[in-house]
Coordinates of C-alpha atoms in Angstrom, one line a residue:
M916 CA -7.4 12.8 53.5
T917 CA -4.9 10.7 55.3
S918 CA -1.1 11.0 55.8
R919 CA -0.8 8.5 53.6
A920 CA -3.0 9.7 51.0
H921 CA -1.3 13.1 51.3
L922 CA 1.8 11.6 50.2
L923 CA 0.6 9.7 47.2
P924 CA 1.5 12.6 44.8
R925 CA 4.8 13.6 45.6
R926 CA 5.7 10.2 45.9
D927 CA 4.3 9.3 42.3
A928 CA 6.1 12.7 41.2
L929 CA 9.2 11.5 42.5
L930 CA 9.2 8.4 40.8
L931 CA 8.1 10.0 37.6
A932 CA 11.1 12.7 38.6
G933 CA 13.7 9.4 38.7
L934 CA 12.3 7.6 36.0
W935 CA 12.6 10.8 33.5
L936 CA 16.5 11.6 34.3
A937 CA 17.2 8.1 34.1
G938 CA 16.4 8.3 30.7
V939 CA 18.3 11.7 30.4
L940 CA 21.5 9.9 31.5
L941 CA 20.9 7.1 28.7
D942 CA 20.1 9.2 26.2
L943 CA 23.4 11.0 27.1
A944 CA 25.4 8.2 27.3
W945 CA 24.1 7.0 23.5
V946 CA 25.0 10.4 21.8
R947 CA 27.9 10.1 23.3
H948 CA 29.0 7.3 21.2
H949 CA 27.4 7.7 18.4
Q950 CA 29.7 9.5 16.4
L951 CA 27.8 9.6 12.5
P952 CA 26.6 12.7 10.8
P953 CA 22.9 13.1 10.4
A954 CA 20.9 11.4 7.3
W955 CA 19.1 13.5 5.2
D956 CA 16.2 14.2 6.9
Q957 CA 17.8 14.7 10.3
G958 CA 19.7 17.5 8.5
D959 CA 16.6 18.8 7.5
H960 CA 15.5 19.3 11.2
L961 CA 19.1 20.4 12.4
S962 CA 19.3 23.0 9.8
R963 CA 15.7 24.6 10.8
A964 CA 16.4 24.2 14.3
L965 CA 20.2 26.2 13.5
G966 CA 18.0 29.1 11.5
F967 CA 15.0 29.2 14.7
W968 CA 17.6 29.4 16.8
Q969 CA 19.8 32.2 15.0
V970 CA 16.3 34.0 15.1
L971 CA 16.0 34.1 18.4
Q972 CA 19.3 35.5 18.8
Q973 CA 17.3 38.5 18.2
I974 CA 14.2 38.9 19.5
Q975 CA 11.8 41.7 18.5
P976 CA 7.9 40.7 19.7
F977 CA 6.7 43.7 18.3
S978 CA 8.2 43.8 15.0
G979 CA 6.4 42.4 12.5
S980 CA 9.0 41.4 10.3
W981 CA 11.1 39.8 12.8
W982 CA 7.8 37.5 13.1
H983 CA 7.7 36.9 9.5
E984 CA 11.2 35.9 9.6
L985 CA 10.5 33.7 12.6
W986 CA 7.4 31.6 11.0
A987 CA 9.7 31.5 7.6
Q988 CA 11.9 28.9 9.4
A989 CA 8.9 26.2 9.0
P990 CA 7.5 26.6 5.6
S991 CA 6.5 23.3 5.4
Y992 CA 4.0 20.7 7.1
R993 CA 6.9 20.2 9.9
G994 CA 5.9 22.6 12.5
P995 CA 7.9 25.1 14.5
L996 CA 7.2 23.8 18.1
T997 CA 10.0 20.8 18.0
Y998 CA 12.8 23.3 16.5
L999 CA 11.9 26.3 19.1
V1000 CA 12.4 24.1 21.9
T1001 CA 15.5 23.3 20.9
A1002 CA 16.6 26.6 20.1
P1003 CA 17.1 27.1 23.7
L1004 CA 19.2 24.0 24.3
F1005 CA 21.7 25.5 21.4
S1006 CA 22.6 28.4 23.8
L1007 CA 22.6 26.4 26.8
L1008 CA 24.4 23.3 25.0
G1009 CA 26.2 24.3 21.9
P1010 CA 24.4 23.7 18.6
G1011 CA 24.8 20.4 17.1
Y1012 CA 23.4 17.2 16.7
G1013 CA 24.1 15.7 19.9
T1014 CA 21.8 18.4 21.3
A1015 CA 19.1 18.8 19.1
I1016 CA 18.7 14.9 20.3
L1017 CA 18.7 15.4 23.6
S1018 CA 16.1 18.0 23.3
N1019 CA 13.9 15.1 23.0
G1020 CA 14.2 14.6 26.7
L1021 CA 11.7 17.4 27.3
F1022 CA 9.2 16.4 25.3
H1023 CA 9.7 12.7 27.5
A1024 CA 9.2 14.4 30.5
L1025 CA 5.5 15.3 29.3
L1026 CA 4.8 12.0 27.7
L1027 CA 5.2 10.9 31.2
A1028 CA 3.8 13.2 33.0
S1029 CA 0.7 12.9 30.2
L1030 CA 0.8 9.1 30.4
Y1031 CA 0.4 9.6 34.1
G1032 CA -2.6 12.2 33.9
Q1033 CA -4.1 9.7 32.1
G1034 CA -4.0 7.1 34.7
R1035 CA -5.4 9.2 36.9
L1036 CA -7.9 10.1 35.3
A1037 CA -9.1 6.5 34.6
G1038 CA -8.3 6.3 38.3
S1039 CA -5.0 4.1 38.9
R1040 CA -2.4 6.1 39.8
A1041 CA 0.0 2.8 39.3
A1042 CA -1.3 2.6 35.9
G1043 CA -0.3 6.1 35.1
L1044 CA 3.4 4.9 36.6
W1045 CA 3.6 2.0 34.8
A1046 CA 2.6 3.2 31.5
G1047 CA 5.1 5.4 31.9
F1048 CA 7.8 3.0 33.1
L1049 CA 6.7 1.1 29.6
A1050 CA 6.7 4.4 27.2
A1051 CA 10.3 4.7 28.7
V1052 CA 11.8 1.5 27.8
A1053 CA 9.5 0.5 24.2
P1054 CA 12.1 0.3 22.2
A1055 CA 10.3 2.3 19.2
L1056 CA 9.5 5.1 21.5
L1057 CA 13.8 4.7 22.3
N1058 CA 14.5 4.8 18.6
Q1059 CA 12.5 7.8 18.1
R1060 CA 14.1 9.3 21.7
T1061 CA 18.0 9.5 20.1
D1062 CA 16.9 10.6 16.8
Y1063 CA 15.9 14.1 15.5
L1064 CA 12.8 13.7 13.5
I1065 CA 9.4 15.3 15.0
D1066 CA 7.3 11.9 15.4
F1067 CA 8.7 11.9 19.6
S1068 CA 8.0 14.9 20.1
L1069 CA 4.8 14.6 18.0
T1070 CA 3.6 11.5 20.3
A1071 CA 4.1 13.5 23.2
V1072 CA 2.3 16.6 22.2
V1073 CA -0.7 14.6 21.2
A1074 CA -1.0 12.4 24.7
A1075 CA -0.8 15.5 26.6
C1076 CA -4.0 17.3 24.0
W1077 CA -5.8 14.0 24.5
L1078 CA -5.0 14.2 27.7
L1079 CA -6.9 17.7 28.3
L1080 CA -9.9 16.7 25.9
S1081 CA -10.3 13.3 27.8
W1082 CA -10.2 15.8 31.3
R1083 CA -12.7 18.3 29.9
H1084 CA -15.0 15.6 28.5
L1085 CA -14.6 12.8 31.3
G1086 CA -12.9 14.9 34.3
Q1087 CA -16.2 17.3 35.1
P1088 CA -13.6 19.6 36.2
R1089 CA -14.6 22.3 38.8
R1090 CA -13.8 24.8 35.9
P1091 CA -14.8 24.0 32.3
W1092 CA -13.8 26.5 31.1
L1093 CA -10.0 27.1 32.1
A1094 CA -10.4 22.9 30.9
S1095 CA -11.6 24.4 27.7
A1096 CA -9.3 27.3 27.4
L1097 CA -6.4 24.3 28.0
A1098 CA -7.8 21.1 25.7
G1099 CA -7.9 24.4 23.0
I1100 CA -4.2 25.5 24.1
G1101 CA -3.3 22.0 23.7
L1102 CA -5.0 21.4 19.7
G1103 CA -2.6 25.3 19.1
L1104 CA 0.7 23.5 20.2
L1105 CA -0.6 20.1 18.5
V1106 CA -0.9 22.3 15.0
L1107 CA 2.7 24.1 15.3
T1108 CA 3.6 19.9 16.4
R1109 CA 2.6 19.1 12.6
P1110 CA -0.9 20.1 11.3
T1111 CA -1.3 16.3 10.0
G1112 CA -1.5 15.0 13.8
L1113 CA -4.8 16.1 14.1
L1114 CA -5.8 13.8 11.6
L1115 CA -4.7 11.2 14.7
L1116 CA -7.9 13.0 16.7
W1117 CA -10.2 13.1 13.7
L1118 CA -13.0 10.3 15.9
P1119 CA -12.9 12.2 19.5
L1120 CA -12.8 15.6 17.6
L1121 CA -15.9 15.1 15.4
W1122 CA -18.0 13.4 18.4
L1123 CA -17.0 16.8 20.2
L1124 CA -18.2 18.7 17.2
I1125 CA -21.6 16.8 17.0
R1126 CA -21.3 17.7 21.3
A1127 CA -21.3 21.1 20.4
L1128 CA -23.5 21.8 17.7
R1129 CA -26.4 19.7 20.0
A1130 CA -25.8 22.3 22.8
L1131 CA -26.3 25.0 20.3
V1132 CA -29.5 23.1 19.1
Q1133 CA -30.5 22.6 22.8
R1134 CA -29.0 26.5 23.5
R1135 CA -27.3 25.1 26.2
W1136 CA -25.1 28.3 25.7
A1137 CA -22.5 27.5 28.0
L1138 CA -21.1 24.4 26.6
A1139 CA -21.2 25.8 23.2
G1140 CA -19.5 28.9 24.4
Q1141 CA -16.6 26.4 25.9
G1142 CA -16.0 24.6 22.9
L1143 CA -15.6 27.9 20.5
L1144 CA -13.1 29.3 23.4
A1145 CA -11.2 25.7 22.5
A1146 CA -11.3 27.1 19.0
G1147 CA -10.4 30.4 19.2
L1148 CA -7.0 29.6 21.8
A1149 CA -6.4 26.9 19.3
W1150 CA -6.3 29.0 15.9
L1151 CA -4.3 32.1 18.8
V1152 CA -1.8 30.1 19.0
A1153 CA -1.0 28.3 15.8
G1154 CA -2.9 31.1 13.2
S1155 CA -0.1 33.1 12.7
W1156 CA 2.4 30.3 11.6
F1157 CA -0.7 28.6 9.9
N1158 CA -1.3 32.3 7.9
Q1159 CA 1.9 32.7 6.5
N1160 CA 2.6 29.4 5.0
W1161 CA -0.8 27.7 4.5
L1162 CA 0.3 27.2 0.7
T1163 CA 3.7 25.1 1.4
I1164 CA 1.9 23.5 3.9
L1165 CA -0.9 21.8 1.3
S1166 CA 2.1 21.5 -1.2
T1167 CA 4.4 19.6 1.3
V1168 CA 1.3 17.4 2.7
N1169 CA 0.9 16.5 -0.6
N1170 CA 4.1 15.7 -1.7
A1171 CA 5.2 14.1 1.0
R1172 CA 2.1 11.2 0.1
R1173 CA 2.9 11.2 -3.7
W1174 CA 6.7 10.4 -2.6
G1175 CA 5.2 7.9 -0.1
V1176 CA 2.9 6.3 -2.6
L1177 CA 6.1 6.4 -5.5
Y1178 CA 9.7 5.5 -3.6
Q1179 CA 8.1 4.2 -0.4
E1180 CA 7.2 -0.3 -0.1
G1181 CA 2.7 -0.2 1.0
L1182 CA 0.8 -2.2 1.7
E1183 CA -2.6 -1.1 0.4
P1184 CA -5.7 -1.2 2.2
N1185 CA -7.2 -3.9 0.1
S1186 CA -5.8 -6.2 1.0
L1187 CA -5.6 -8.3 4.3
E1188 CA -2.0 -8.0 4.8
G1189 CA -2.4 -4.0 4.8
W1190 CA -5.1 -4.2 7.6
L1191 CA -3.3 -6.5 10.1
Y1192 CA 0.0 -4.3 9.5
Y1193 CA -0.1 -2.4 12.5
P1194 CA -1.8 -5.0 14.4
R1195 CA 0.5 -7.3 14.6
L1196 CA 3.6 -4.1 14.8
L1197 CA 2.4 -2.8 17.4
P1198 CA 2.9 -5.5 19.8
A1199 CA 6.7 -5.4 19.0
M1200 CA 6.8 -1.4 19.2
A1201 CA 6.4 -1.9 22.8
G1202 CA 8.4 -4.8 23.3
A1203 CA 7.0 -8.1 21.7
W1204 CA 7.6 -10.9 24.6
L1205 CA 6.8 -8.1 27.4
V1206 CA 3.4 -7.6 25.5
G1207 CA 2.5 -11.4 26.1
L1208 CA 3.4 -11.5 29.0
V1209 CA 0.9 -9.1 30.4
L1210 CA -1.5 -10.4 29.0
V1211 CA -0.5 -14.0 30.0
G1212 CA 0.0 -12.9 33.3
R1213 CA -3.3 -10.9 33.6
L1214 CA -5.1 -14.7 31.5
L1215 CA -4.2 -16.7 34.2
S1216 CA -4.5 -14.3 37.1
C1217 CA -8.4 -13.7 35.8
W1218 CA -8.5 -17.7 35.6
R1219 CA -7.1 -17.8 38.6
S1220 CA -10.2 -15.9 40.1
E1221 CA -12.4 -17.5 38.7
G1222 CA -14.3 -14.7 37.6
W1223 CA -14.4 -16.2 34.0
R1224 CA -16.0 -19.9 35.9
S1225 CA -18.7 -17.7 37.1
G1226 CA -19.7 -15.7 34.1
H1227 CA -18.5 -12.3 35.3
W1228 CA -15.6 -10.8 32.8
P1229 CA -13.7 -9.2 35.0
L1230 CA -11.5 -6.9 32.6
L1231 CA -14.5 -5.2 30.9
P1232 CA -17.4 -2.2 32.1
A1233 CA -19.9 -3.6 34.0
S1234 CA -22.0 -0.2 34.2
P1235 CA -23.2 1.9 30.9
G1236 CA -21.8 4.6 31.8
Q1237 CA -18.6 2.8 32.1
R1238 CA -18.8 1.7 28.7
W1239 CA -19.4 5.4 28.0
R1240 CA -15.9 6.2 28.8
L1241 CA -13.9 3.3 27.7
A1242 CA -15.7 4.3 24.2
W1243 CA -14.2 7.6 24.3
R1244 CA -11.2 6.6 25.4
L1245 CA -10.7 4.2 22.6
S1246 CA -11.8 6.4 20.0
F1247 CA -8.4 8.0 20.1
P1248 CA -6.7 4.4 18.9
L1249 CA -9.2 3.1 16.7
G1250 CA -9.9 6.4 14.7
G1251 CA -5.3 6.4 14.4
L1252 CA -5.5 2.8 13.8
L1253 CA -8.4 2.9 10.8
L1254 CA -6.6 6.0 9.7
A1255 CA -3.1 4.5 9.5
S1256 CA -4.0 1.4 7.8
L1257 CA -6.3 3.2 5.1
M1258 CA -2.9 5.0 3.7
T1259 CA -1.0 3.3 1.0
T1260 CA 2.3 4.0 3.0
K1261 CA 3.1 1.9 6.1
D1262 CA 5.9 3.0 8.4
F1263 CA 6.1 2.6 12.4
R1264 CA 6.6 6.3 12.7
F1265 CA 3.2 7.1 11.4
V1266 CA 1.5 5.3 14.2
L1267 CA 3.8 6.2 16.7
P1268 CA 1.6 8.4 18.6
L1269 CA -0.7 5.4 19.4
L1270 CA 1.2 3.4 21.3
P1271 CA 1.0 5.3 24.2
Q1272 CA -2.5 4.6 24.6
L1273 CA -1.2 0.5 24.2
L1274 CA 0.7 1.2 27.1
L1275 CA -1.6 2.9 29.3
G1276 CA -3.6 -0.7 28.5
L1277 CA -1.1 -2.3 29.8
G1278 CA -0.4 -0.2 32.6
L1279 CA -3.9 -1.4 33.5
L1280 CA -3.2 -4.9 33.1
I1281 CA -0.2 -4.7 35.0
A1282 CA -1.0 -2.7 37.9
G1283 CA -3.7 -5.0 39.5
S1284 CA -1.8 -8.0 38.4
A1285 CA 0.4 -9.7 40.9
R1286 CA 4.0 -8.6 42.2
W1287 CA 6.0 -11.6 40.5
L1288 CA 4.4 -10.2 37.1
Q1289 CA 5.3 -6.6 38.1
A1290 CA 8.7 -7.6 39.4
A1291 CA 9.0 -9.6 35.3
V1292 CA 8.0 -6.6 33.6
L1293 CA 10.3 -4.6 35.2
A1294 CA 13.3 -7.1 34.5
L1295 CA 12.3 -7.9 31.2
G1296 CA 11.3 -3.9 30.3
V1297 CA 15.3 -3.1 31.5
S1298 CA 17.0 -6.0 29.3
G1299 CA 14.4 -4.9 26.4
L1300 CA 15.9 -1.2 27.0
L1301 CA 19.8 -2.7 27.2
A1302 CA 19.5 -4.3 24.0
S1303 CA 18.1 -2.2 21.7
Q1304 CA 19.9 1.2 23.0
F1305 CA 23.4 -0.6 23.4
N1306 CA 22.9 -4.0 21.9
L1307 CA 24.1 -5.3 25.8
G1308 CA 21.9 -9.0 25.7
P1309 CA 19.4 -10.7 23.6
N1310 CA 16.6 -8.5 21.6
L1311 CA 13.6 -10.0 22.8
T1312 CA 11.5 -6.9 21.6
G1313 CA 10.8 -8.2 18.5
F1314 CA 12.1 -4.4 17.0
P1315 CA 15.4 -3.9 15.3
A1316 CA 17.9 -2.3 17.9
H1317 CA 19.2 1.2 17.5
P1318 CA 22.6 1.4 18.9
P1319 CA 25.3 4.5 18.6
K1320 CA 26.9 4.5 15.8
G1321 CA 30.8 4.9 16.0
G1322 CA 33.8 4.3 13.4
E1323 CA 36.3 6.1 12.4
H1324 CA 36.0 10.4 13.7
W1325 CA 33.7 12.4 10.6
P1326 CA 36.0 15.7 10.2
V1327 CA 32.6 18.0 9.6
A1328 CA 33.7 20.6 11.8
E1329 CA 37.4 20.8 10.1
I1330 CA 36.2 20.7 6.6
V1331 CA 33.6 23.5 7.9
G1332 CA 36.5 25.8 9.1
T1333 CA 38.6 25.3 5.8
I1334 CA 35.4 26.7 3.7
R1335 CA 34.9 29.0 5.4
R1336 CA 38.6 30.3 5.9
Q1337 CA 38.8 29.7 1.9
S1338 CA 35.5 31.7 1.0
P1339 CA 34.5 33.8 4.0
Q1340 CA 32.5 36.0 1.8
Q1341 CA 30.5 33.6 0.4
L1342 CA 27.8 31.2 1.8
S1343 CA 28.6 27.7 0.5
T1344 CA 26.8 24.6 1.4
L1345 CA 28.8 21.3 2.1
A1346 CA 26.3 18.2 1.4
V1347 CA 27.8 14.5 2.3
L1348 CA 25.7 11.4 0.4

């Protein structure tokens, strides 16, 4: 390895760290200018995070009742991992809505690292870096990064889990047992984030299940054992919480489905509009003009290379092995998109975990493009971020802006203080409608 090649991983790590730090500073500026209290769902998530924080004040890892109380703070399909990550920040920065929003910065770091790892697995460091940049400026991800819901953390954990599964399946790791163990831990953390996240991975998981069954039939005990190890570790990570709350988890999933059918405007899967809803929405979630710029610029580059006129399509894999790897990489986003399109209700948050895969594809296109296109992507991405988050300049993303809301001060702290003084021995609930 040459000295230059030896320095590339360090350079990439510094670039990713700088990108993450810039995101944290921008999120901090957004939080400081946002004055409104949390809405209904955000308030529920905040209350649960505070519950975990209070239980974690007195950690008793060898007490069964303590673990029961801890898992009781997340009795629904909204898993505890997001709250467990938020709780330490409450001790560091103080409990509050702003601190809860800033906890998304930790999941943002996980998302950047996962996309970079997927780029490396695809054979392109540059693609991983470009995908990380696109994830830092995509308007839909910015929208959820400065909110306190589970969708952003789910997106990051799904990306990490997909990286681990792909590394084990495609990467031919030197220690396959370790790779299988890490993939199992990733699946367990995904269940702890939100069990329904597994449904997005239904097609690659089915692929792996068929592979494991074939290994058993062919008596390839090592491969079958690695699959069992991954499943066992996934259960070890998430089983305690799921065992305690399985009934309420299943019931809240069903209630959420019924609520969506009754109260949300949905596009049925038996209509053309229902099938085209997400393909039209995903480019706007990434930034419509940015996606258009990358596609047009790449097409022009291919045309100038005379690849099409010579009968060669440079964007398509040439060998059967490359096509097989491409099929695996597409199994997650296409399977997830199919599932989301079949759902009666439609919302951009339902396909947010699929967005990083679109960004990775764009990163692969940008990495092999001309410098002028890369400079234009940088400029358009930054301008889209400023327009989306701070209403600075025209919004060319095609996605609704999400600036901080100012206005008059909400005297929540004063109201809570008055309640505590007037009824110090009584548990009180403050609701703002």
